[in-house]
PDB file of C-alpha atoms in Angstrom:
ATOM      1  CA  MET A1389     -20.097   5.135  -6.244  1.00 45.00           C
ATOM      2  CA  MET A1390     -23.340   5.543  -7.906  1.00 46.00           C
ATOM      3  CA  ALA A1391     -25.584   2.450  -8.014  1.00 50.00           C
ATOM      4  CA  ILE A1392     -25.770   0.982 -11.463  1.00 55.00           C
ATOM      5  CA  THR A1393     -27.087  -2.283 -12.806  1.00 64.00           C
ATOM      6  CA  GLU A1394     -24.530  -5.184 -13.034  1.00 65.00           C
ATOM      7  CA  LYS A1395     -25.173  -5.352 -17.020  1.00 69.00           C
ATOM      8  CA  ALA A1396     -24.507  -1.551 -17.050  1.00 71.00           C
ATOM      9  CA  MET A1397     -21.362  -1.986 -15.014  1.00 68.00           C
ATOM     10  CA  ALA A1398     -19.896  -4.706 -17.274  1.00 65.00           C
ATOM     11  CA  THR A1399     -20.520  -2.715 -20.327  1.00 77.00           C
ATOM     12  CA  ALA A1400     -18.898   0.346 -18.798  1.00 90.00           C
ATOM     13  CA  PHE A1401     -15.876  -1.523 -17.791  1.00 97.00           C
ATOM     14  CA  GLY A1402     -15.208  -3.591 -20.895  1.00 97.00           C
ATOM     15  CA  LYS A1403     -12.941  -6.471 -20.774  1.00 97.00           C
ATOM     16  CA  VAL A1404     -11.089  -6.217 -17.335  1.00 98.00           C
ATOM     17  CA  GLY A1405      -7.707  -7.859 -16.374  1.00 98.00           C
ATOM     18  CA  VAL A1406      -7.112  -8.704 -12.735  1.00 98.00           C
ATOM     19  CA  LEU A1407      -3.287  -8.637 -12.287  1.00 98.00           C
ATOM     20  CA  PHE A1408      -2.060 -10.872  -9.268  1.00 98.00           C
ATOM     21  CA  GLY A1409       0.850 -13.022  -8.467  1.00 97.00           C
ATOM     22  CA  GLY A1410       3.837 -11.449  -9.928  1.00 95.00           C
ATOM     23  CA  ARG A1411       7.520 -11.824  -9.187  1.00 92.00           C
ATOM     24  CA  SER A1412       7.973  -9.925  -5.646  1.00 89.00           C
ATOM     25  CA  ALA A1413       8.321 -11.320  -2.184  1.00 83.00           C
ATOM     26  CA  GLU A1414       4.735 -10.774  -1.644  1.00 87.00           C
ATOM     27  CA  ARG A1415       3.355 -12.961  -4.306  1.00 93.00           C
ATOM     28  CA  GLU A1416       1.589 -15.188  -1.830  1.00 93.00           C
ATOM     29  CA  VAL A1417      -0.359 -12.321  -0.676  1.00 92.00           C
ATOM     30  CA  SER A1418      -1.080 -11.142  -4.093  1.00 96.00           C
ATOM     31  CA  MET A1419      -2.510 -14.366  -5.218  1.00 97.00           C
ATOM     32  CA  MET A1420      -4.860 -14.074  -2.190  1.00 96.00           C
ATOM     33  CA  SER A1421      -5.842 -10.501  -2.840  1.00 97.00           C
ATOM     34  CA  GLY A1422      -6.147 -10.993  -6.651  1.00 98.00           C
ATOM     35  CA  SER A1423      -8.506 -14.143  -6.340  1.00 98.00           C
ATOM     36  CA  GLY A1424     -10.746 -12.148  -4.112  1.00 98.00           C
ATOM     37  CA  VAL A1425     -10.946  -9.232  -6.441  1.00 98.00           C
ATOM     38  CA  LEU A1426     -11.697 -11.372  -9.363  1.00 98.00           C
ATOM     39  CA  ALA A1427     -14.482 -13.249  -7.842  1.00 98.00           C
ATOM     40  CA  ALA A1428     -15.876  -9.863  -6.483  1.00 97.00           C
ATOM     41  CA  LEU A1429     -15.899  -8.461  -9.981  1.00 97.00           C
ATOM     42  CA  ARG A1430     -17.353 -11.495 -11.663  1.00 97.00           C
ATOM     43  CA  GLY A1431     -19.943 -11.601  -9.126  1.00 95.00           C
ATOM     44  CA  LYS A1432     -21.017  -8.060  -9.982  1.00 95.00           C
ATOM     45  CA  GLY A1433     -21.305  -8.989 -13.834  1.00 95.00           C
ATOM     46  CA  VAL A1434     -17.899  -7.681 -14.653  1.00 96.00           C
ATOM     47  CA  ASP A1435     -15.932  -9.285 -17.794  1.00 97.00           C
ATOM     48  CA  ALA A1436     -12.899 -10.072 -15.678  1.00 98.00           C
ATOM     49  CA  TYR A1437      -9.966 -12.269 -16.366  1.00 98.00           C
ATOM     50  CA  PRO A1438      -6.998 -13.452 -14.220  1.00 98.00           C
ATOM     51  CA  PHE A1439      -3.583 -12.321 -15.302  1.00 98.00           C
ATOM     52  CA  ASP A1440      -0.198 -13.221 -13.738  1.00 98.00           C
ATOM     53  CA  PRO A1441       2.744 -11.054 -15.036  1.00 97.00           C
ATOM     54  CA  ALA A1442       4.957 -13.530 -13.632  1.00 96.00           C
ATOM     55  CA  ARG A1443       3.622 -16.246 -16.150  1.00 96.00           C
ATOM     56  CA  ARG A1444       2.553 -14.027 -19.096  1.00 97.00           C
ATOM     57  CA  SER A1445       3.852 -11.185 -21.158  1.00 97.00           C
ATOM     58  CA  LEU A1446       2.174  -7.562 -20.490  1.00 96.00           C
ATOM     59  CA  ALA A1447       1.922  -7.461 -24.273  1.00 96.00           C
ATOM     60  CA  GLU A1448      -0.895  -9.827 -24.046  1.00 97.00           C
ATOM     61  CA  LEU A1449      -3.067  -7.252 -22.409  1.00 97.00           C
ATOM     62  CA  ALA A1450      -3.005  -5.272 -25.457  1.00 96.00           C
ATOM     63  CA  GLU A1451      -3.071  -8.004 -27.786  1.00 97.00           C
ATOM     64  CA  GLN A1452      -6.123  -9.444 -26.108  1.00 97.00           C
ATOM     65  CA  LYS A1453      -7.755  -6.021 -26.009  1.00 97.00           C
ATOM     66  CA  PHE A1454      -8.264  -5.510 -22.249  1.00 98.00           C
ATOM     67  CA  ASP A1455      -9.810  -2.297 -21.666  1.00 97.00           C
ATOM     68  CA  ARG A1456      -8.507  -1.677 -18.130  1.00 98.00           C
ATOM     69  CA  VAL A1457      -6.936  -3.536 -15.357  1.00 98.00           C
ATOM     70  CA  PHE A1458      -7.166  -3.917 -11.574  1.00 98.00           C
ATOM     71  CA  ILE A1459      -3.713  -4.005  -9.980  1.00 98.00           C
ATOM     72  CA  ALA A1460      -3.720  -6.851  -7.303  1.00 98.00           C
ATOM     73  CA  LEU A1461      -0.155  -6.974  -7.196  1.00 97.00           C
ATOM     74  CA  HIS A1462       2.058  -6.001  -4.156  1.00 94.00           C
ATOM     75  CA  GLY A1463       5.763  -5.175  -3.881  1.00 89.00           C
ATOM     76  CA  ARG A1464       8.318  -4.776  -6.622  1.00 87.00           C
ATOM     77  CA  TYR A1465       7.140  -4.956 -10.375  1.00 92.00           C
ATOM     78  CA  GLY A1466       3.460  -4.371  -9.476  1.00 94.00           C
ATOM     79  CA  GLU A1467       3.389  -1.430  -6.861  1.00 94.00           C
ATOM     80  CA  ASP A1468       6.682   0.392  -7.742  1.00 95.00           C
ATOM     81  CA  GLY A1469       5.881   2.436 -10.806  1.00 96.00           C
ATOM     82  CA  THR A1470       7.261  -0.080 -13.083  1.00 96.00           C
ATOM     83  CA  LEU A1471       4.334  -1.833 -14.178  1.00 97.00           C
ATOM     84  CA  GLN A1472       2.315   1.443 -14.196  1.00 97.00           C
ATOM     85  CA  GLY A1473       4.967   2.785 -16.822  1.00 97.00           C
ATOM     86  CA  ALA A1474       4.411  -0.288 -18.870  1.00 97.00           C
ATOM     87  CA  LEU A1475       0.472   0.268 -18.805  1.00 97.00           C
ATOM     88  CA  GLU A1476       0.909   3.776 -19.657  1.00 96.00           C
ATOM     89  CA  GLN A1477       2.936   2.676 -22.815  1.00 95.00           C
ATOM     90  CA  LEU A1478       0.203   0.043 -23.581  1.00 96.00           C
ATOM     91  CA  GLY A1479      -2.544   2.924 -23.231  1.00 96.00           C
ATOM     92  CA  ILE A1480      -4.437   0.565 -20.610  1.00 97.00           C
ATOM     93  CA  PRO A1481      -5.939   2.419 -17.639  1.00 97.00           C
ATOM     94  CA  TYR A1482      -4.984   0.961 -14.256  1.00 98.00           C
ATOM     95  CA  THR A1483      -6.082   1.095 -10.772  1.00 98.00           C
ATOM     96  CA  GLY A1484      -4.204   2.996  -8.105  1.00 98.00           C
ATOM     97  CA  PRO A1485      -1.761   5.875  -8.159  1.00 98.00           C
ATOM     98  CA  GLY A1486       0.372   6.580 -11.212  1.00 97.00           C
ATOM     99  CA  VAL A1487       3.903   6.160 -12.035  1.00 97.00           C
ATOM    100  CA  LEU A1488       5.739   8.772 -10.083  1.00 97.00           C
ATOM    101  CA  ALA A1489       3.520   8.310  -7.057  1.00 98.00           C
ATOM    102  CA  SER A1490       3.884   4.644  -7.122  1.00 97.00           C
ATOM    103  CA  ALA A1491       7.647   5.023  -7.389  1.00 97.00           C
ATOM    104  CA  ILE A1492       7.982   7.277  -4.615  1.00 97.00           C
ATOM    105  CA  ALA A1493       5.626   5.618  -2.320  1.00 97.00           C
ATOM    106  CA  MET A1494       7.405   2.082  -2.739  1.00 95.00           C
ATOM    107  CA  ASP A1495      10.854   4.022  -1.685  1.00 95.00           C
ATOM    108  CA  LYS A1496      10.085   4.456   2.207  1.00 95.00           C
ATOM    109  CA  ALA A1497      13.165   6.754   2.420  1.00 95.00           C
ATOM    110  CA  MET A1498      11.925   8.994  -0.333  1.00 97.00           C
ATOM    111  CA  THR A1499       8.380   9.112   0.877  1.00 97.00           C
ATOM    112  CA  LYS A1500       9.562  10.359   4.318  1.00 98.00           C
ATOM    113  CA  ARG A1501      11.840  13.039   2.947  1.00 98.00           C
ATOM    114  CA  ILE A1502       8.777  14.378   0.889  1.00 98.00           C
ATOM    115  CA  TRP A1503       6.601  14.289   4.119  1.00 98.00           C
ATOM    116  CA  MET A1504       9.195  15.787   6.358  1.00 98.00           C
ATOM    117  CA  ALA A1505       9.647  18.665   3.462  1.00 98.00           C
ATOM    118  CA  ASP A1506       5.847  19.195   3.817  1.00 98.00           C
ATOM    119  CA  GLY A1507       6.036  19.321   7.531  1.00 98.00           C
ATOM    120  CA  LEU A1508       4.151  16.131   8.028  1.00 98.00           C
ATOM    121  CA  ALA A1509       5.247  14.108  10.975  1.00 98.00           C
ATOM    122  CA  THR A1510       7.018  10.701  10.339  1.00 98.00           C
ATOM    123  CA  PRO A1511       9.794   8.930  12.584  1.00 98.00           C
ATOM    124  CA  GLN A1512      13.338  10.041  12.266  1.00 98.00           C
ATOM    125  CA  PHE A1513      15.311   7.705  10.079  1.00 98.00           C
ATOM    126  CA  GLU A1514      19.088   6.920   8.791  1.00 98.00           C
ATOM    127  CA  MET A1515      20.037   4.852   5.925  1.00 98.00           C
ATOM    128  CA  LEU A1516      22.206   1.956   6.707  1.00 98.00           C
ATOM    129  CA  ASN A1517      25.146  -0.009   5.052  1.00 97.00           C
ATOM    130  CA  ALA A1518      27.582  -2.637   6.036  1.00 95.00           C
ATOM    131  CA  GLN A1519      30.007   0.056   7.165  1.00 97.00           C
ATOM    132  CA  SER A1520      27.349   1.957   9.351  1.00 98.00           C
ATOM    133  CA  ASP A1521      28.456   2.984  12.888  1.00 98.00           C
ATOM    134  CA  TRP A1522      25.939   0.885  14.804  1.00 98.00           C
ATOM    135  CA  ALA A1523      26.524   2.643  18.036  1.00 98.00           C
ATOM    136  CA  ALA A1524      26.009   5.962  16.458  1.00 98.00           C
ATOM    137  CA  VAL A1525      22.789   5.028  14.517  1.00 98.00           C
ATOM    138  CA  ALA A1526      21.577   3.886  18.070  1.00 98.00           C
ATOM    139  CA  ALA A1527      22.334   7.224  19.617  1.00 98.00           C
ATOM    140  CA  LYS A1528      20.766   9.230  17.085  1.00 98.00           C
ATOM    141  CA  LEU A1529      17.509   7.319  16.726  1.00 98.00           C
ATOM    142  CA  GLY A1530      17.264   5.708  20.432  1.00 98.00           C
ATOM    143  CA  LEU A1531      16.530   2.198  21.264  1.00 98.00           C
ATOM    144  CA  PRO A1532      14.513   0.252  20.409  1.00 97.00           C
ATOM    145  CA  LEU A1533      14.560   1.067  16.830  1.00 97.00           C
ATOM    146  CA  ILE A1534      13.347  -0.456  13.615  1.00 96.00           C
ATOM    147  CA  VAL A1535      15.353  -1.950  10.808  1.00 97.00           C
ATOM    148  CA  LYS A1536      13.763  -2.575   7.532  1.00 95.00           C
ATOM    149  CA  PRO A1537      14.014  -2.842   3.792  1.00 94.00           C
ATOM    150  CA  ALA A1538      13.330   0.532   1.880  1.00 93.00           C
ATOM    151  CA  HIS A1539      11.515  -1.135  -0.883  1.00 89.00           C
ATOM    152  CA  GLU A1540       9.563  -3.964   0.673  1.00 78.00           C
ATOM    153  CA  GLY A1541       6.053  -4.347   2.199  1.00 66.00           C
ATOM    154  CA  SER A1542       4.047  -6.614   4.456  1.00 56.00           C
ATOM    155  CA  THR A1543       6.865  -6.084   7.350  1.00 75.00           C
ATOM    156  CA  LEU A1544       9.111  -8.444   5.151  1.00 83.00           C
ATOM    157  CA  GLY A1545      12.840  -8.294   6.492  1.00 90.00           C
ATOM    158  CA  LEU A1546      11.670  -5.979   9.609  1.00 93.00           C
ATOM    159  CA  THR A1547      13.377  -6.300  12.802  1.00 94.00           C
ATOM    160  CA  LYS A1548      12.747  -4.354  16.221  1.00 94.00           C
ATOM    161  CA  VAL A1549      16.311  -3.986  17.532  1.00 97.00           C
ATOM    162  CA  LYS A1550      16.502  -3.515  21.259  1.00 97.00           C
ATOM    163  CA  SER A1551      20.207  -3.361  21.769  1.00 98.00           C
ATOM    164  CA  VAL A1552      23.171  -2.127  19.562  1.00 98.00           C
ATOM    165  CA  ASP A1553      24.648  -5.697  19.227  1.00 97.00           C
ATOM    166  CA  GLN A1554      21.452  -6.803  17.328  1.00 98.00           C
ATOM    167  CA  LEU A1555      21.703  -4.265  14.470  1.00 98.00           C
ATOM    168  CA  PRO A1556      24.445  -5.928  12.266  1.00 97.00           C
ATOM    169  CA  ALA A1557      22.122  -9.051  12.226  1.00 97.00           C
ATOM    170  CA  ALA A1558      19.117  -6.959  11.534  1.00 97.00           C
ATOM    171  CA  TYR A1559      20.768  -5.063   8.851  1.00 98.00           C
ATOM    172  CA  ALA A1560      21.925  -8.289   7.208  1.00 97.00           C
ATOM    173  CA  LEU A1561      18.222  -9.794   7.093  1.00 96.00           C
ATOM    174  CA  ALA A1562      16.927  -6.572   5.474  1.00 95.00           C
ATOM    175  CA  ALA A1563      19.797  -6.524   3.166  1.00 96.00           C
ATOM    176  CA  LYS A1564      18.921 -10.032   1.789  1.00 94.00           C
ATOM    177  CA  LEU A1565      15.737  -8.409   0.344  1.00 91.00           C
ATOM    178  CA  ASP A1566      16.982  -4.901  -0.570  1.00 92.00           C
ATOM    179  CA  LYS A1567      20.197  -3.049  -1.260  1.00 94.00           C
ATOM    180  CA  ALA A1568      18.482  -0.144   0.484  1.00 95.00           C
ATOM    181  CA  VAL A1569      18.247  -0.733   4.241  1.00 97.00           C
ATOM    182  CA  MET A1570      16.823   1.880   6.674  1.00 97.00           C
ATOM    183  CA  ALA A1571      16.853   2.470  10.586  1.00 98.00           C
ATOM    184  CA  GLU A1572      13.729   4.300  11.947  1.00 97.00           C
ATOM    185  CA  GLU A1573      12.961   5.762  15.227  1.00 98.00           C
ATOM    186  CA  PHE A1574      10.504   3.393  17.019  1.00 97.00           C
ATOM    187  CA  ILE A1575       7.278   5.155  18.150  1.00 97.00           C
ATOM    188  CA  ALA A1576       5.679   3.473  20.856  1.00 96.00           C
ATOM    189  CA  GLY A1577       2.025   3.728  21.250  1.00 96.00           C
ATOM    190  CA  MET A1578      -1.097   2.985  19.466  1.00 96.00           C
ATOM    191  CA  GLU A1579      -1.015   1.499  15.871  1.00 96.00           C
ATOM    192  CA  LEU A1580      -3.668   2.627  13.190  1.00 98.00           C
ATOM    193  CA  THR A1581      -4.327   2.430   9.598  1.00 98.00           C
ATOM    194  CA  CYS A1582      -6.330   4.643   7.267  1.00 98.00           C
ATOM    195  CA  ALA A1583      -7.504   3.990   3.668  1.00 98.00           C
ATOM    196  CA  VAL A1584      -8.128   6.704   1.220  1.00 98.00           C
ATOM    197  CA  LEU A1585     -10.395   6.478  -1.720  1.00 98.00           C
ATOM    198  CA  GLY A1586     -10.417   9.023  -4.598  1.00 97.00           C
ATOM    199  CA  HIS A1587      -8.442  11.790  -6.230  1.00 94.00           C
ATOM    200  CA  GLY A1588      -7.137  15.334  -5.351  1.00 91.00           C
ATOM    201  CA  GLU A1589      -9.747  17.356  -3.318  1.00 92.00           C
ATOM    202  CA  ASN A1590     -12.377  14.633  -4.089  1.00 94.00           C
ATOM    203  CA  ALA A1591     -10.213  12.061  -2.060  1.00 97.00           C
ATOM    204  CA  ALA A1592     -11.818  10.861   1.117  1.00 98.00           C
ATOM    205  CA  ALA A1593     -10.478   9.016   4.000  1.00 98.00           C
ATOM    206  CA  LEU A1594     -12.460   5.861   5.338  1.00 98.00           C
ATOM    207  CA  PRO A1595     -12.817   5.003   8.969  1.00 98.00           C
ATOM    208  CA  LEU A1596      -9.631   4.234  11.190  1.00 98.00           C
ATOM    209  CA  ILE A1597      -8.875   0.882  12.137  1.00 98.00           C
ATOM    210  CA  ARG A1598      -6.824   0.310  15.314  1.00 98.00           C
ATOM    211  CA  ILE A1599      -4.501  -2.668  15.242  1.00 95.00           C
ATOM    212  CA  ILE A1600      -3.586  -4.833  18.243  1.00 93.00           C
ATOM    213  CA  ALA A1601      -1.203  -7.572  17.597  1.00 82.00           C
ATOM    214  CA  PRO A1602      -0.042 -10.294  19.893  1.00 76.00           C
ATOM    215  CA  ASP A1603       2.988  -8.898  21.898  1.00 69.00           C
ATOM    216  CA  ASP A1604       2.735  -5.773  19.889  1.00 60.00           C
ATOM    217  CA  ASN A1605       4.223  -7.749  17.013  1.00 56.00           C
ATOM    218  CA  TYR A1606       2.433  -6.942  13.738  1.00 44.00           C
ATOM    219  CA  ASN A1607       4.505  -9.126  11.523  1.00 46.00           C
ATOM    220  CA  TYR A1608       3.850 -10.999   8.164  1.00 54.00           C
ATOM    221  CA  GLU A1609       2.304 -14.088   9.999  1.00 55.00           C
ATOM    222  CA  ASN A1610       0.040 -11.851  12.258  1.00 49.00           C
ATOM    223  CA  LYS A1611      -0.942  -9.772   9.301  1.00 49.00           C
ATOM    224  CA  TYR A1612      -2.222 -12.566   6.972  1.00 48.00           C
ATOM    225  CA  PHE A1613      -2.284 -16.041   8.613  1.00 51.00           C
ATOM    226  CA  THR A1614      -3.332 -15.781  12.187  1.00 61.00           C
ATOM    227  CA  ASP A1615      -6.551 -14.693  13.816  1.00 71.00           C
ATOM    228  CA  THR A1616      -5.082 -13.598  17.030  1.00 78.00           C
ATOM    229  CA  THR A1617      -4.587  -9.873  15.926  1.00 86.00           C
ATOM    230  CA  GLN A1618      -7.388  -7.573  16.790  1.00 93.00           C
ATOM    231  CA  TYR A1619      -8.783  -4.866  14.459  1.00 95.00           C
ATOM    232  CA  LEU A1620     -11.043  -2.363  15.930  1.00 97.00           C
ATOM    233  CA  CYS A1621     -13.312  -0.524  13.408  1.00 97.00           C
ATOM    234  CA  PRO A1622     -14.775   1.759  14.642  1.00 97.00           C
ATOM    235  CA  SER A1623     -11.384   2.432  16.447  1.00 97.00           C
ATOM    236  CA  GLY A1624     -12.738   3.724  19.605  1.00 97.00           C
ATOM    237  CA  LEU A1625     -10.932   7.083  19.389  1.00 98.00           C
ATOM    238  CA  PRO A1626     -12.570  10.416  20.085  1.00 98.00           C
ATOM    239  CA  PRO A1627     -14.321  12.026  16.932  1.00 98.00           C
ATOM    240  CA  GLN A1628     -11.983  14.889  16.738  1.00 98.00           C
ATOM    241  CA  GLN A1629      -8.840  12.861  17.321  1.00 98.00           C
ATOM    242  CA  GLU A1630      -9.862  10.384  14.431  1.00 98.00           C
ATOM    243  CA  ALA A1631     -10.756  13.427  12.225  1.00 98.00           C
ATOM    244  CA  GLU A1632      -7.270  14.850  12.806  1.00 98.00           C
ATOM    245  CA  ILE A1633      -5.502  11.630  11.879  1.00 98.00           C
ATOM    246  CA  GLN A1634      -7.566  11.441   8.722  1.00 98.00           C
ATOM    247  CA  ALA A1635      -6.792  14.795   7.562  1.00 98.00           C
ATOM    248  CA  LEU A1636      -3.065  13.955   8.245  1.00 98.00           C
ATOM    249  CA  VAL A1637      -3.428  10.822   6.134  1.00 98.00           C
ATOM    250  CA  LEU A1638      -5.273  12.804   3.342  1.00 98.00           C
ATOM    251  CA  ALA A1639      -2.275  15.455   3.464  1.00 98.00           C
ATOM    252  CA  SER A1640       0.155  12.487   3.049  1.00 98.00           C
ATOM    253  CA  TYR A1641      -1.667  10.975   0.142  1.00 98.00           C
ATOM    254  CA  ARG A1642      -2.043  14.212  -1.801  1.00 98.00           C
ATOM    255  CA  ALA A1643       1.676  14.980  -1.041  1.00 98.00           C
ATOM    256  CA  LEU A1644       2.600  12.215  -2.876  1.00 97.00           C
ATOM    257  CA  GLY A1645       0.284  12.625  -5.771  1.00 97.00           C
ATOM    258  CA  CYS A1646      -1.764   9.405  -5.014  1.00 97.00           C
ATOM    259  CA  ARG A1647      -5.053   8.814  -6.903  1.00 97.00           C
ATOM    260  CA  GLY A1648      -7.540   5.930  -7.002  1.00 97.00           C
ATOM    261  CA  TRP A1649      -6.812   4.414  -3.517  1.00 98.00           C
ATOM    262  CA  SER A1650      -4.148   3.888  -0.941  1.00 98.00           C
ATOM    263  CA  ARG A1651      -3.650   3.001   2.748  1.00 98.00           C
ATOM    264  CA  ALA A1652      -1.315   4.902   5.195  1.00 98.00           C
ATOM    265  CA  ASP A1653      -0.124   3.355   8.499  1.00 97.00           C
ATOM    266  CA  VAL A1654      -0.011   5.447  11.443  1.00 98.00           C
ATOM    267  CA  MET A1655       1.540   5.328  15.016  1.00 97.00           C
ATOM    268  CA  VAL A1656       0.075   7.532  17.559  1.00 98.00           C
ATOM    269  CA  ARG A1657       2.730   8.210  20.439  1.00 98.00           C
ATOM    270  CA  ALA A1658       1.778   7.225  23.910  1.00 96.00           C
ATOM    271  CA  GLY A1659       2.015  10.237  26.349  1.00 94.00           C
ATOM    272  CA  ASP A1660       1.395  13.040  24.057  1.00 97.00           C
ATOM    273  CA  ASN A1661      -1.129  11.377  21.485  1.00 97.00           C
ATOM    274  CA  LYS A1662       0.954  12.817  18.593  1.00 98.00           C
ATOM    275  CA  PRO A1663       0.284  10.726  15.107  1.00 98.00           C
ATOM    276  CA  PHE A1664       3.297   9.676  12.922  1.00 98.00           C
ATOM    277  CA  LEU A1665       3.032   8.616   9.371  1.00 98.00           C
ATOM    278  CA  LEU A1666       4.889   5.421   8.850  1.00 97.00           C
ATOM    279  CA  GLU A1667       4.466   4.526   5.072  1.00 95.00           C
ATOM    280  CA  ILE A1668       1.830   4.289   2.397  1.00 97.00           C
ATOM    281  CA  ASN A1669       0.755   1.423   0.398  1.00 96.00           C
ATOM    282  CA  THR A1670      -0.452   2.122  -3.109  1.00 97.00           C
ATOM    283  CA  SER A1671      -1.771  -1.136  -3.683  1.00 97.00           C
ATOM    284  CA  PRO A1672      -3.055  -2.476  -0.301  1.00 96.00           C
ATOM    285  CA  GLY A1673      -4.141  -6.045   0.369  1.00 94.00           C
ATOM    286  CA  MET A1674      -7.517  -7.245  -0.485  1.00 96.00           C
ATOM    287  CA  THR A1675      -7.301 -10.721   1.193  1.00 90.00           C
ATOM    288  CA  GLY A1676      -9.644 -12.069   4.071  1.00 80.00           C
ATOM    289  CA  HIS A1677      -7.284 -10.291   6.731  1.00 82.00           C
ATOM    290  CA  SER A1678      -7.027  -7.010   4.816  1.00 92.00           C
ATOM    291  CA  LEU A1679      -7.797  -3.605   6.181  1.00 96.00           C
ATOM    292  CA  VAL A1680      -9.224  -1.670   3.197  1.00 98.00           C
ATOM    293  CA  PRO A1681     -12.162  -4.034   2.806  1.00 97.00           C
ATOM    294  CA  MET A1682     -12.772  -3.721   6.681  1.00 97.00           C
ATOM    295  CA  ALA A1683     -12.861   0.101   6.855  1.00 98.00           C
ATOM    296  CA  ALA A1684     -15.135   0.191   3.661  1.00 97.00           C
ATOM    297  CA  LYS A1685     -17.499  -2.133   5.426  1.00 97.00           C
ATOM    298  CA  GLN A1686     -17.597   0.127   8.412  1.00 97.00           C
ATOM    299  CA  ALA A1687     -18.409   2.982   5.966  1.00 97.00           C
ATOM    300  CA  GLY A1688     -21.445   0.857   4.411  1.00 97.00           C
ATOM    301  CA  MET A1689     -19.632  -0.360   1.505  1.00 97.00           C
ATOM    302  CA  SER A1690     -19.492  -4.069   0.549  1.00 96.00           C
ATOM    303  CA  TYR A1691     -16.221  -6.037  -0.671  1.00 97.00           C
ATOM    304  CA  GLU A1692     -17.905  -6.356  -4.159  1.00 96.00           C
ATOM    305  CA  ASP A1693     -18.806  -2.543  -4.274  1.00 96.00           C
ATOM    306  CA  LEU A1694     -15.450  -1.470  -3.180  1.00 97.00           C
ATOM    307  CA  CYS A1695     -13.624  -3.489  -5.881  1.00 97.00           C
ATOM    308  CA  CYS A1696     -16.020  -1.921  -8.565  1.00 96.00           C
ATOM    309  CA  ALA A1697     -15.490   1.600  -6.912  1.00 96.00           C
ATOM    310  CA  ILE A1698     -11.675   1.152  -7.229  1.00 97.00           C
ATOM    311  CA  LEU A1699     -11.913  -0.320 -10.850  1.00 97.00           C
ATOM    312  CA  GLN A1700     -14.178   2.824 -11.602  1.00 95.00           C
ATOM    313  CA  GLN A1701     -11.255   5.032 -11.007  1.00 95.00           C
ATOM    314  CA  ALA A1702      -8.801   3.299 -13.357  1.00 97.00           C
ATOM    315  CA  ALA A1703      -7.050   5.842 -15.393  1.00 96.00           C
ATOM    316  CA  LEU A1704      -4.016   6.799 -17.023  1.00 96.00           C
ATOM    317  CA  ASP A1705      -1.563   9.533 -15.884  1.00 90.00           C
ATOM    318  CA  LEU A1706       0.896  10.346 -18.772  1.00 75.00           C
ATOM    319  CA  THR A1707      -1.303   9.781 -21.916  1.00 63.00           C
ATOM    320  CA  PRO A1708      -1.516  13.414 -23.898  1.00 57.00           C
ATOM    321  CA  SER A1709      -4.748  14.806 -23.971  1.00 52.00           C
ATOM    322  CA  ALA A1710      -7.090  14.079 -27.067  1.00 51.00           C
ATOM    323  CA  ASP A1711      -6.264  17.539 -28.652  1.00 55.00           C
ATOM    324  CA  TRP A1712      -2.414  17.191 -28.346  1.00 52.00           C
ATOM    325  CA  LYS A1713      -0.631  16.927 -31.486  1.00 56.00           C
ATOM    326  CA  PRO A1714       3.006  16.360 -32.400  1.00 56.00           C
ATOM    327  CA  ALA A1715       4.950  19.716 -33.642  1.00 50.00           C
TER     328      ALA A1715
END
């Protein structure tokens, strides 16, 4: 982002709402993300205000004449296209991908179908229900395998299943959070994440982060509330391998039509070093443990400048162009 004065930035951005909290299972994390973003924007002179959609009507954004919003919501009602659609109706530019890309990315199964159609490597999967043939699922995907809700993030409701008799309980846990539950092939190897900033051909991948979690269990607690998980940035991968994974992530981002920013999770299979896309987050965390700020720092961008760079790209996807006229 081009360097501009704080006063000029405040004028250019206008009145900004930082949306955080919300109604999803990830409310707690969103509160941490949004508080950090709000403080960062205010520190840069931006006229920013907190806004919790779980406590206030979105109509207030228009009534109080907000010029743009920074979405720091995670999960449903913030990251799934529903909020984006409301903001399109209100005509208020927002950060991150638009309605369609947000909705698709929130649906892990649909995301994988699109990636597979584009020839992008992602683990095999099977949708589950209470009548699923557990033995057949295990035979198809192998053991261990992963069971998780198809529309949740932050590893909520996720179980690593090591035997067939564990599948019913894993399904039941995921089904408490989501009607759609999936089993996924487990890829043993190195866990990485890669953030992307920008739009279309101008989108760029940030440095990779290698994640080393206690007992290889990168769960909700180890993501946000402990200091035992190791994050390596730079990742330590050979430059050519890092560039290949970044190219894969950029392809996955463009395949879904993402814009603004997102972060993809990748597993590199032990043995042959083949990378597999796991999922993409269209409103990534911005907490003290979050990974996009870590990658941005490695690229020479402060947390405050990252927040401003994301906000600068706030846009609308569906609003007709200025020269459009009804028939």
